[in-house]
PDB file of C-alpha atoms in Angstrom:
ATOM      1  CA  VAL A1170     -15.414  12.416  39.413  1.00  0.00           C
ATOM      2  CA  ASN A1171     -17.810  14.427  37.774  1.00  0.00           C
ATOM      3  CA  VAL A1172     -17.831  13.863  33.847  1.00  0.00           C
ATOM      4  CA  THR A1173     -17.062  17.591  33.470  1.00  0.00           C
ATOM      5  CA  TRP A1174     -13.214  17.103  34.295  1.00  0.00           C
ATOM      6  CA  PHE A1175     -12.404  14.028  32.130  1.00  0.00           C
ATOM      7  CA  LEU A1176     -14.332  17.198  29.139  1.00  0.00           C
ATOM      8  CA  VAL A1177     -12.009  19.832  31.037  1.00  0.00           C
ATOM      9  CA  LEU A1178      -8.477  17.315  30.481  1.00  0.00           C
ATOM     10  CA  SER A1179      -9.618  16.262  27.426  1.00  0.00           C
ATOM     11  CA  ALA A1180     -10.039  20.041  26.451  1.00  0.00           C
ATOM     12  CA  PHE A1181      -6.676  21.236  27.492  1.00  0.00           C
ATOM     13  CA  LEU A1182      -4.983  18.311  25.576  1.00  0.00           C
ATOM     14  CA  PHE A1183      -6.390  18.554  22.520  1.00  0.00           C
ATOM     15  CA  CYS A1184      -5.447  22.514  22.841  1.00  0.00           C
ATOM     16  CA  ILE A1185      -2.055  21.394  23.778  1.00  0.00           C
ATOM     17  CA  GLY A1186      -1.887  18.677  20.697  1.00  0.00           C
ATOM     18  CA  THR A1187      -2.884  21.975  19.090  1.00  0.00           C
ATOM     19  CA  THR A1188      -0.031  24.306  19.671  1.00  0.00           C
ATOM     20  CA  GLY A1189       2.328  21.471  19.024  1.00  0.00           C
ATOM     21  CA  VAL A1190       1.077  21.209  15.672  1.00  0.00           C
ATOM     22  CA  LEU A1191       0.819  24.997  15.049  1.00  0.00           C
ATOM     23  CA  THR A1192       4.308  25.617  16.482  1.00  0.00           C
ATOM     24  CA  ARG A1193       6.800  22.991  16.132  1.00  0.00           C
ATOM     25  CA  ARG A1194       8.722  21.975  12.423  1.00  0.00           C
ATOM     26  CA  ASN A1195       9.876  18.676  13.326  1.00  0.00           C
ATOM     27  CA  PRO A1196       7.471  16.142  11.535  1.00  0.00           C
ATOM     28  CA  LEU A1197       7.621  13.705  14.371  1.00  0.00           C
ATOM     29  CA  VAL A1198       6.773  15.775  16.640  1.00  0.00           C
ATOM     30  CA  VAL A1199       3.777  17.032  14.509  1.00  0.00           C
ATOM     31  CA  LEU A1200       2.999  13.300  14.520  1.00  0.00           C
ATOM     32  CA  LEU A1201       3.086  12.990  18.290  1.00  0.00           C
ATOM     33  CA  SER A1202       0.602  16.363  18.658  1.00  0.00           C
ATOM     34  CA  LEU A1203      -1.163  14.749  16.449  1.00  0.00           C
ATOM     35  CA  GLU A1204      -1.778  11.767  18.501  1.00  0.00           C
ATOM     36  CA  LEU A1205      -2.130  13.663  21.607  1.00  0.00           C
ATOM     37  CA  MET A1206      -5.621  15.093  19.906  1.00  0.00           C
ATOM     38  CA  LEU A1207      -6.629  12.386  19.211  1.00  0.00           C
ATOM     39  CA  ASN A1208      -6.060  11.504  22.152  1.00  0.00           C
ATOM     40  CA  ALA A1209      -7.850  13.806  23.586  1.00  0.00           C
ATOM     41  CA  GLY A1210     -10.981  12.804  21.606  1.00  0.00           C
ATOM     42  CA  ASN A1211     -10.913   9.340  22.406  1.00  0.00           C
ATOM     43  CA  LEU A1212     -10.761  10.769  26.042  1.00  0.00           C
ATOM     44  CA  ALA A1213     -13.882  12.918  25.218  1.00  0.00           C
ATOM     45  CA  LEU A1214     -15.904   9.551  23.960  1.00  0.00           C
ATOM     46  CA  ILE A1215     -15.148   7.300  26.714  1.00  0.00           C
ATOM     47  CA  ALA A1216     -16.185  10.528  29.128  1.00  0.00           C
ATOM     48  CA  PHE A1217     -19.611  10.543  26.634  1.00  0.00           C
ATOM     49  CA  ALA A1218     -19.906   6.601  26.798  1.00  0.00           C
ATOM     50  CA  ARG A1219     -19.403   6.589  30.951  1.00  0.00           C
ATOM     51  CA  MET A1220     -21.993   9.684  31.054  1.00  0.00           C
ATOM     52  CA  TRP A1221     -24.708   7.923  29.177  1.00  0.00           C
ATOM     53  CA  GLY A1222     -24.006   4.348  30.346  1.00  0.00           C
ATOM     54  CA  ASN A1223     -23.793   3.092  26.694  1.00  0.00           C
ATOM     55  CA  GLY A1224     -20.829   0.939  25.346  1.00  0.00           C
ATOM     56  CA  ASP A1225     -21.531   2.623  21.530  1.00  0.00           C
ATOM     57  CA  GLY A1226     -18.516   5.510  22.905  1.00  0.00           C
ATOM     58  CA  GLN A1227     -15.910   2.895  23.565  1.00  0.00           C
ATOM     59  CA  VAL A1228     -16.355   1.339  20.632  1.00  0.00           C
ATOM     60  CA  PHE A1229     -15.574   4.249  18.173  1.00  0.00           C
ATOM     61  CA  ALA A1230     -12.970   5.136  20.740  1.00  0.00           C
ATOM     62  CA  LEU A1231     -11.177   2.228  19.463  1.00  0.00           C
ATOM     63  CA  VAL A1232     -11.881   2.972  15.772  1.00  0.00           C
ATOM     64  CA  VAL A1233     -10.140   6.066  16.369  1.00  0.00           C
ATOM     65  CA  MET A1234      -7.367   4.197  17.714  1.00  0.00           C
ATOM     66  CA  VAL A1235      -6.746   2.338  14.571  1.00  0.00           C
ATOM     67  CA  ILE A1236      -7.225   5.430  12.314  1.00  0.00           C
ATOM     68  CA  ALA A1237      -4.267   6.624  14.561  1.00  0.00           C
ATOM     69  CA  ALA A1238      -2.554   3.697  14.003  1.00  0.00           C
ATOM     70  CA  CYS A1239      -2.971   4.213  10.142  1.00  0.00           C
ATOM     71  CA  GLU A1240      -2.026   7.436  10.416  1.00  0.00           C
ATOM     72  CA  VAL A1241       1.309   6.941  12.287  1.00  0.00           C
ATOM     73  CA  VAL A1242       1.937   3.848   9.541  1.00  0.00           C
ATOM     74  CA  ILE A1243       2.017   6.514   7.167  1.00  0.00           C
ATOM     75  CA  GLY A1244       3.258   9.357   8.528  1.00  0.00           C
ATOM     76  CA  LEU A1245       6.147   6.927   9.880  1.00  0.00           C
ATOM     77  CA  GLY A1246       6.336   5.406   6.585  1.00  0.00           C
ATOM     78  CA  LEU A1247       6.434   9.100   4.854  1.00  0.00           C
ATOM     79  CA  ILE A1248       9.510  10.192   7.265  1.00  0.00           C
ATOM     80  CA  VAL A1249      11.260   7.540   6.599  1.00  0.00           C
ATOM     81  CA  ALA A1250      11.276   7.974   2.774  1.00  0.00           C
ATOM     82  CA  ILE A1251      12.090  11.960   3.490  1.00  0.00           C
ATOM     83  CA  TYR A1252      15.307  10.477   5.527  1.00  0.00           C
ATOM     84  CA  ARG A1253      16.097   8.164   2.609  1.00  0.00           C
ATOM     85  CA  ARG A1254      16.388  10.742   0.236  1.00  0.00           C
ATOM     86  CA  ARG A1255      18.390  12.847   2.701  1.00  0.00           C
ATOM     87  CA  LEU A1256      16.152  16.184   2.123  1.00  0.00           C
ATOM     88  CA  ALA A1257      16.019  18.148   5.534  1.00  0.00           C
ATOM     89  CA  ILE A1258      13.215  16.918   8.434  1.00  0.00           C
ATOM     90  CA  ASP A1259      11.433  20.145   8.213  1.00  0.00           C
ATOM     91  CA  VAL A1260       7.763  20.418   7.940  1.00  0.00           C
ATOM     92  CA  ASP A1261       8.237  24.160   6.397  1.00  0.00           C
ATOM     93  CA  GLU A1262      10.355  22.281   3.531  1.00  0.00           C
ATOM     94  CA  LEU A1263       8.190  19.623   2.516  1.00  0.00           C
ATOM     95  CA  SER A1264       5.624  21.527   0.895  1.00  0.00           C
ATOM     96  CA  GLU A1265       5.757  19.838  -2.516  1.00  0.00           C
ATOM     97  CA  MET A1266       3.538  16.394  -3.078  1.00  0.00           C
ATOM     98  CA  ARG A1267       5.765  15.843  -6.684  1.00  0.00           C
ATOM     99  CA  GLY A1268       8.339  13.281  -5.894  1.00  0.00           C
TER     100      GLY A1268
ATOM    101  CA  VAL B  27      10.528   7.356  20.712  1.00  0.00           C
ATOM    102  CA  PHE B  28      11.927   4.472  18.652  1.00  0.00           C
ATOM    103  CA  VAL B  29      11.822   6.154  15.700  1.00  0.00           C
ATOM    104  CA  VAL B  30      13.323   9.278  16.848  1.00  0.00           C
ATOM    105  CA  ALA B  31      16.620   7.591  17.664  1.00  0.00           C
ATOM    106  CA  TYR B  32      16.433   5.723  14.120  1.00  0.00           C
ATOM    107  CA  VAL B  33      15.822   8.627  12.062  1.00  0.00           C
ATOM    108  CA  GLY B  34      17.661  11.125  14.244  1.00  0.00           C
ATOM    109  CA  GLY B  35      16.983  15.171  13.951  1.00  0.00           C
ATOM    110  CA  GLN B  36      17.732  16.217  17.232  1.00  0.00           C
ATOM    111  CA  ASP B  37      20.615  18.815  16.362  1.00  0.00           C
ATOM    112  CA  ARG B  38      17.878  20.487  13.901  1.00  0.00           C
ATOM    113  CA  PRO B  39      16.278  23.389  16.093  1.00  0.00           C
ATOM    114  CA  LEU B  40      12.934  22.547  17.043  1.00  0.00           C
ATOM    115  CA  SER B  41      11.359  26.192  17.487  1.00  0.00           C
ATOM    116  CA  PRO B  42      10.028  27.988  14.161  1.00  0.00           C
ATOM    117  CA  ARG B  43      12.165  29.710  11.489  1.00  0.00           C
ATOM    118  CA  HIS B  44       9.908  32.367  11.494  1.00  0.00           C
ATOM    119  CA  GLY B  45      10.552  33.795  14.637  1.00  0.00           C
ATOM    120  CA  PRO B  46       8.238  34.788  17.666  1.00  0.00           C
ATOM    121  CA  GLY B  47       5.280  36.358  15.714  1.00  0.00           C
ATOM    122  CA  MET B  48       3.974  33.185  14.337  1.00  0.00           C
ATOM    123  CA  ARG B  49       4.321  31.752  17.425  1.00  0.00           C
ATOM    124  CA  ALA B  50       2.552  34.233  19.283  1.00  0.00           C
ATOM    125  CA  ILE B  51      -0.245  33.768  16.667  1.00  0.00           C
ATOM    126  CA  ALA B  52      -0.550  30.268  16.846  1.00  0.00           C
ATOM    127  CA  LEU B  53      -0.320  30.197  20.925  1.00  0.00           C
ATOM    128  CA  LEU B  54      -3.069  32.921  20.300  1.00  0.00           C
ATOM    129  CA  PHE B  55      -4.939  30.334  18.295  1.00  0.00           C
ATOM    130  CA  SER B  56      -4.872  27.305  20.489  1.00  0.00           C
ATOM    131  CA  GLY B  57      -5.028  29.698  23.677  1.00  0.00           C
ATOM    132  CA  ALA B  58      -8.649  30.541  21.555  1.00  0.00           C
ATOM    133  CA  LEU B  59      -9.641  26.844  20.922  1.00  0.00           C
ATOM    134  CA  LEU B  60      -9.594  25.920  24.626  1.00  0.00           C
ATOM    135  CA  VAL B  61     -11.968  28.921  25.208  1.00  0.00           C
ATOM    136  CA  GLU B  62     -14.131  28.155  22.689  1.00  0.00           C
ATOM    137  CA  ILE B  63     -14.132  23.993  24.350  1.00  0.00           C
ATOM    138  CA  ALA B  64     -14.882  25.383  27.130  1.00  0.00           C
ATOM    139  CA  ILE B  65     -17.657  27.259  26.308  1.00  0.00           C
ATOM    140  CA  ALA B  66     -19.058  24.340  24.121  1.00  0.00           C
ATOM    141  CA  ILE B  67     -18.938  22.326  27.595  1.00  0.00           C
ATOM    142  CA  ILE B  68     -20.324  25.242  29.804  1.00  0.00           C
ATOM    143  CA  GLY B  69     -22.943  26.459  27.099  1.00  0.00           C
ATOM    144  CA  SER B  70     -24.394  22.682  26.235  1.00  0.00           C
ATOM    145  CA  GLY B  71     -26.536  22.766  29.331  1.00  0.00           C
ATOM    146  CA  LEU B  72     -26.026  18.523  29.873  1.00  0.00           C
ATOM    147  CA  LYS B  73     -27.335  18.226  33.053  1.00  0.00           C
ATOM    148  CA  ALA B  74     -25.183  14.597  33.558  1.00  0.00           C
ATOM    149  CA  LEU B  75     -21.885  16.669  32.792  1.00  0.00           C
ATOM    150  CA  ASP B  76     -21.916  17.465  36.753  1.00  0.00           C
ATOM    151  CA  SER B  77     -22.954  13.932  37.860  1.00  0.00           C
ATOM    152  CA  ARG B  78     -21.442  10.862  37.895  1.00  0.00           C
ATOM    153  CA  GLY B  79     -23.319   9.647  35.252  1.00  0.00           C
ATOM    154  CA  PRO B  80     -26.165   6.414  35.569  1.00  0.00           C
ATOM    155  CA  HIS B  81     -25.236   3.356  37.623  1.00  0.00           C
ATOM    156  CA  VAL B  82     -24.112   0.481  35.390  1.00  0.00           C
ATOM    157  CA  PRO B  83     -24.218  -3.088  35.169  1.00  0.00           C
ATOM    158  CA  PRO B  84     -21.192  -4.406  36.096  1.00  0.00           C
ATOM    159  CA  GLY B  85     -19.854  -5.804  32.823  1.00  0.00           C
ATOM    160  CA  PHE B  86     -20.318  -2.416  31.215  1.00  0.00           C
ATOM    161  CA  GLY B  87     -16.939  -1.439  29.668  1.00  0.00           C
ATOM    162  CA  SER B  88     -15.379  -5.202  29.726  1.00  0.00           C
ATOM    163  CA  PRO B  89     -13.990  -6.682  26.994  1.00  0.00           C
ATOM    164  CA  SER B  90     -16.288  -9.075  26.088  1.00  0.00           C
ATOM    165  CA  ALA B  91     -18.869  -6.099  26.281  1.00  0.00           C
ATOM    166  CA  ILE B  92     -16.889  -4.758  23.831  1.00  0.00           C
ATOM    167  CA  GLY B  93     -16.141  -7.315  22.159  1.00  0.00           C
ATOM    168  CA  GLN B  94     -19.610  -8.352  21.335  1.00  0.00           C
ATOM    169  CA  LEU B  95     -20.599  -5.028  20.515  1.00  0.00           C
ATOM    170  CA  LEU B  96     -17.826  -4.712  17.809  1.00  0.00           C
ATOM    171  CA  LEU B  97     -19.076  -8.368  16.553  1.00  0.00           C
ATOM    172  CA  GLU B  98     -22.549  -7.745  16.339  1.00  0.00           C
ATOM    173  CA  ARG B  99     -23.892  -4.160  16.089  1.00  0.00           C
ATOM    174  CA  PHE B 100     -20.339  -2.321  14.436  1.00  0.00           C
ATOM    175  CA  LEU B 101     -19.404  -5.173  12.076  1.00  0.00           C
ATOM    176  CA  ILE B 102     -19.315  -3.509   9.383  1.00  0.00           C
ATOM    177  CA  ALA B 103     -17.373  -0.433  10.601  1.00  0.00           C
ATOM    178  CA  PHE B 104     -14.585  -3.343  12.374  1.00  0.00           C
ATOM    179  CA  GLU B 105     -14.246  -4.680   8.758  1.00  0.00           C
ATOM    180  CA  VAL B 106     -13.474  -1.290   7.437  1.00  0.00           C
ATOM    181  CA  ALA B 107     -10.811  -0.971   9.802  1.00  0.00           C
ATOM    182  CA  SER B 108      -9.500  -4.097   9.652  1.00  0.00           C
ATOM    183  CA  PHE B 109      -9.063  -3.067   5.688  1.00  0.00           C
ATOM    184  CA  LEU B 110      -7.608   0.340   6.621  1.00  0.00           C
ATOM    185  CA  LEU B 111      -5.148  -1.359   8.329  1.00  0.00           C
ATOM    186  CA  LEU B 112      -4.413  -3.611   5.711  1.00  0.00           C
ATOM    187  CA  ILE B 113      -4.270  -0.913   3.749  1.00  0.00           C
ATOM    188  CA  ALA B 114      -1.670   1.452   5.309  1.00  0.00           C
ATOM    189  CA  ALA B 115       0.704  -1.208   6.070  1.00  0.00           C
ATOM    190  CA  VAL B 116       0.621  -1.903   2.080  1.00  0.00           C
ATOM    191  CA  GLY B 117       1.540   1.699   1.922  1.00  0.00           C
ATOM    192  CA  ALA B 118       3.738   2.000   4.791  1.00  0.00           C
ATOM    193  CA  VAL B 119       5.978  -1.178   3.160  1.00  0.00           C
ATOM    194  CA  VAL B 120       5.392   0.578  -0.723  1.00  0.00           C
ATOM    195  CA  LEU B 121       6.436   3.906   1.079  1.00  0.00           C
ATOM    196  CA  ALA B 122       9.259   2.915   2.927  1.00  0.00           C
ATOM    197  CA  GLY B 123      10.483  -0.135   0.899  1.00  0.00           C
ATOM    198  CA  ARG B 124      14.248   0.812  -0.528  1.00  0.00           C
ATOM    199  CA  ARG B 125      13.406   1.443  -4.417  1.00  0.00           C
ATOM    200  CA  ARG B 126      16.185   2.057  -6.915  1.00  0.00           C
ATOM    201  CA  GLY B 127      14.395   5.088  -8.231  1.00  0.00           C
ATOM    202  CA  LEU B 128      13.977   6.660  -4.310  1.00  0.00           C
ATOM    203  CA  GLU B 129      17.827   7.927  -4.009  1.00  0.00           C
ATOM    204  CA  ASP B 130      18.849  10.723  -6.020  1.00  0.00           C
ATOM    205  CA  PRO B 131      21.761   9.788  -8.628  1.00  0.00           C
ATOM    206  CA  GLU B 132      23.934  12.479  -7.239  1.00  0.00           C
ATOM    207  CA  THR B 133      23.693  10.933  -3.952  1.00  0.00           C
ATOM    208  CA  LEU B 134      24.501   7.349  -4.581  1.00  0.00           C
ATOM    209  CA  PRO B 135      28.769   7.278  -4.923  1.00  0.00           C
ATOM    210  CA  GLU B 136      29.138   8.798  -1.953  1.00  0.00           C
ATOM    211  CA  ARG B 137      26.403   6.508  -0.027  1.00  0.00           C
ATOM    212  CA  ALA B 138      28.690   3.473  -1.530  1.00  0.00           C
ATOM    213  CA  GLY B 139      31.862   5.795  -0.141  1.00  0.00           C
ATOM    214  CA  SER B 140      33.262   7.513  -2.452  1.00  0.00           C
ATOM    215  CA  SER B 141      33.173  10.723  -4.237  1.00  0.00           C
ATOM    216  CA  PRO B 142      30.840  11.605  -6.314  1.00  0.00           C
ATOM    217  CA  MET B 143      31.644  11.560 -10.152  1.00  0.00           C
ATOM    218  CA  PRO B 144      30.425  13.970 -12.789  1.00  0.00           C
ATOM    219  CA  ARG B 145      28.511  12.186 -15.735  1.00  0.00           C
ATOM    220  CA  GLY B 146      29.743  10.533 -18.682  1.00  0.00           C
ATOM    221  CA  GLU B 147      32.999   9.799 -17.439  1.00  0.00           C
ATOM    222  CA  GLY B 148      32.613   6.239 -16.398  1.00  0.00           C
ATOM    223  CA  GLY B 149      30.470   6.971 -12.845  1.00  0.00           C
ATOM    224  CA  PRO B 150      27.769   5.441 -12.423  1.00  0.00           C
ATOM    225  CA  SER B 151      25.398   8.555 -12.993  1.00  0.00           C
ATOM    226  CA  VAL B 152      22.226   6.545 -13.582  1.00  0.00           C
ATOM    227  CA  PRO B 153      21.295   3.463 -11.298  1.00  0.00           C
ATOM    228  CA  GLY B 154      20.313   1.748 -14.434  1.00  0.00           C
ATOM    229  CA  GLU B 155      22.895   2.736 -16.356  1.00  0.00           C
ATOM    230  CA  ASP B 156      26.027   1.392 -14.707  1.00  0.00           C
ATOM    231  CA  GLU B 157      26.565  -1.970 -16.345  1.00  0.00           C
ATOM    232  CA  ALA B 158      27.206  -0.472 -19.404  1.00  0.00           C
ATOM    233  CA  THR B 159      29.822   2.219 -18.026  1.00  0.00           C
ATOM    234  CA  ARG B 160      31.598   0.046 -16.463  1.00  0.00           C
ATOM    235  CA  LEU B 161      32.769  -2.000 -18.452  1.00  0.00           C
ATOM    236  CA  PRO B 162      36.103  -1.633 -19.973  1.00  0.00           C
ATOM    237  CA  SER B 163      37.241  -1.293 -23.597  1.00  0.00           C
ATOM    238  CA  GLY B 164      38.269  -4.148 -25.570  1.00  0.00           C
ATOM    239  CA  GLY B 165      35.746  -6.375 -24.491  1.00  0.00           C
ATOM    240  CA  ALA B 166      32.962  -6.517 -27.148  1.00  0.00           C
ATOM    241  CA  GLU B 167      33.690 -10.374 -27.452  1.00  0.00           C
ATOM    242  CA  GLY B 168      33.631 -10.865 -23.666  1.00  0.00           C
ATOM    243  CA  LEU B 169      30.058  -8.436 -23.672  1.00  0.00           C
ATOM    244  CA  ASN B 170      28.420 -10.944 -25.831  1.00  0.00           C
ATOM    245  CA  ASP B 171      29.808 -14.038 -24.409  1.00  0.00           C
ATOM    246  CA  PRO B 172      31.520 -13.981 -21.268  1.00  0.00           C
ATOM    247  CA  ALA B 173      31.382 -17.314 -20.650  1.00  0.00           C
ATOM    248  CA  VAL B 174      33.293 -18.262 -23.143  1.00  0.00           C
ATOM    249  CA  GLU B 175      36.048 -15.590 -22.708  1.00  0.00           C
ATOM    250  CA  GLU B 176      36.717 -16.736 -19.093  1.00  0.00           C
ATOM    251  CA  PRO B 177      38.033 -20.131 -18.948  1.00  0.00           C
ATOM    252  CA  ALA B 178      39.930 -19.093 -21.891  1.00  0.00           C
ATOM    253  CA  VAL B 179      42.038 -16.437 -19.482  1.00  0.00           C
ATOM    254  CA  THR B 180      41.957 -18.787 -16.161  1.00  0.00           C
TER     255      THR B 180
END
């Protein structure tokens, strides 16, 4: 399989994630779509690492996974805090950062 | 999936409230993004894109090779990532921890199973105030020293 197909799949995944972030209102679905976008970036990184025969891209993919884990941790903490305050779980209504 | 099961929110419709206009714009934007990425891939001019890549040694991408890279060449990134994970864990505990001021005061009585009471009539209006307002009247001596009063009653 050529490297191009990996990149095409990565682009499709990234666009699906972008669509989810732009159209959905539930923050859980937004988080899932963000994960999809990050994993598309991971796929592109690993495809390029294979293309150059270099292991650096794989290490960067691991770092991106760490960042994705941090983002999910913070996002889920926010969602749990929102749920405890009985606010609407809706990203359009959660426009204030004031507690 | 687990968090969806915990938090709920399935009853809420997931479609945008602004109608199909915003949705169409979002779909258009993502389609434009796809076209842009495709142009970037095609127009990059990398000849290696149409190949299967170079022949790599057998240990390429193995856990030992990646671990060696992580601990030698990318040691600083590795340490920074570990600190980032630590900060994220602490932040999650701070965010999701049960704080006293986190809940609204109006929702506290209904969480306890009773109807919400108006303020100033003996109900717990503020979380820190319920001890003082719930004490019965006439217990001024018991308020000062309840340990002395209680053996005398029983």
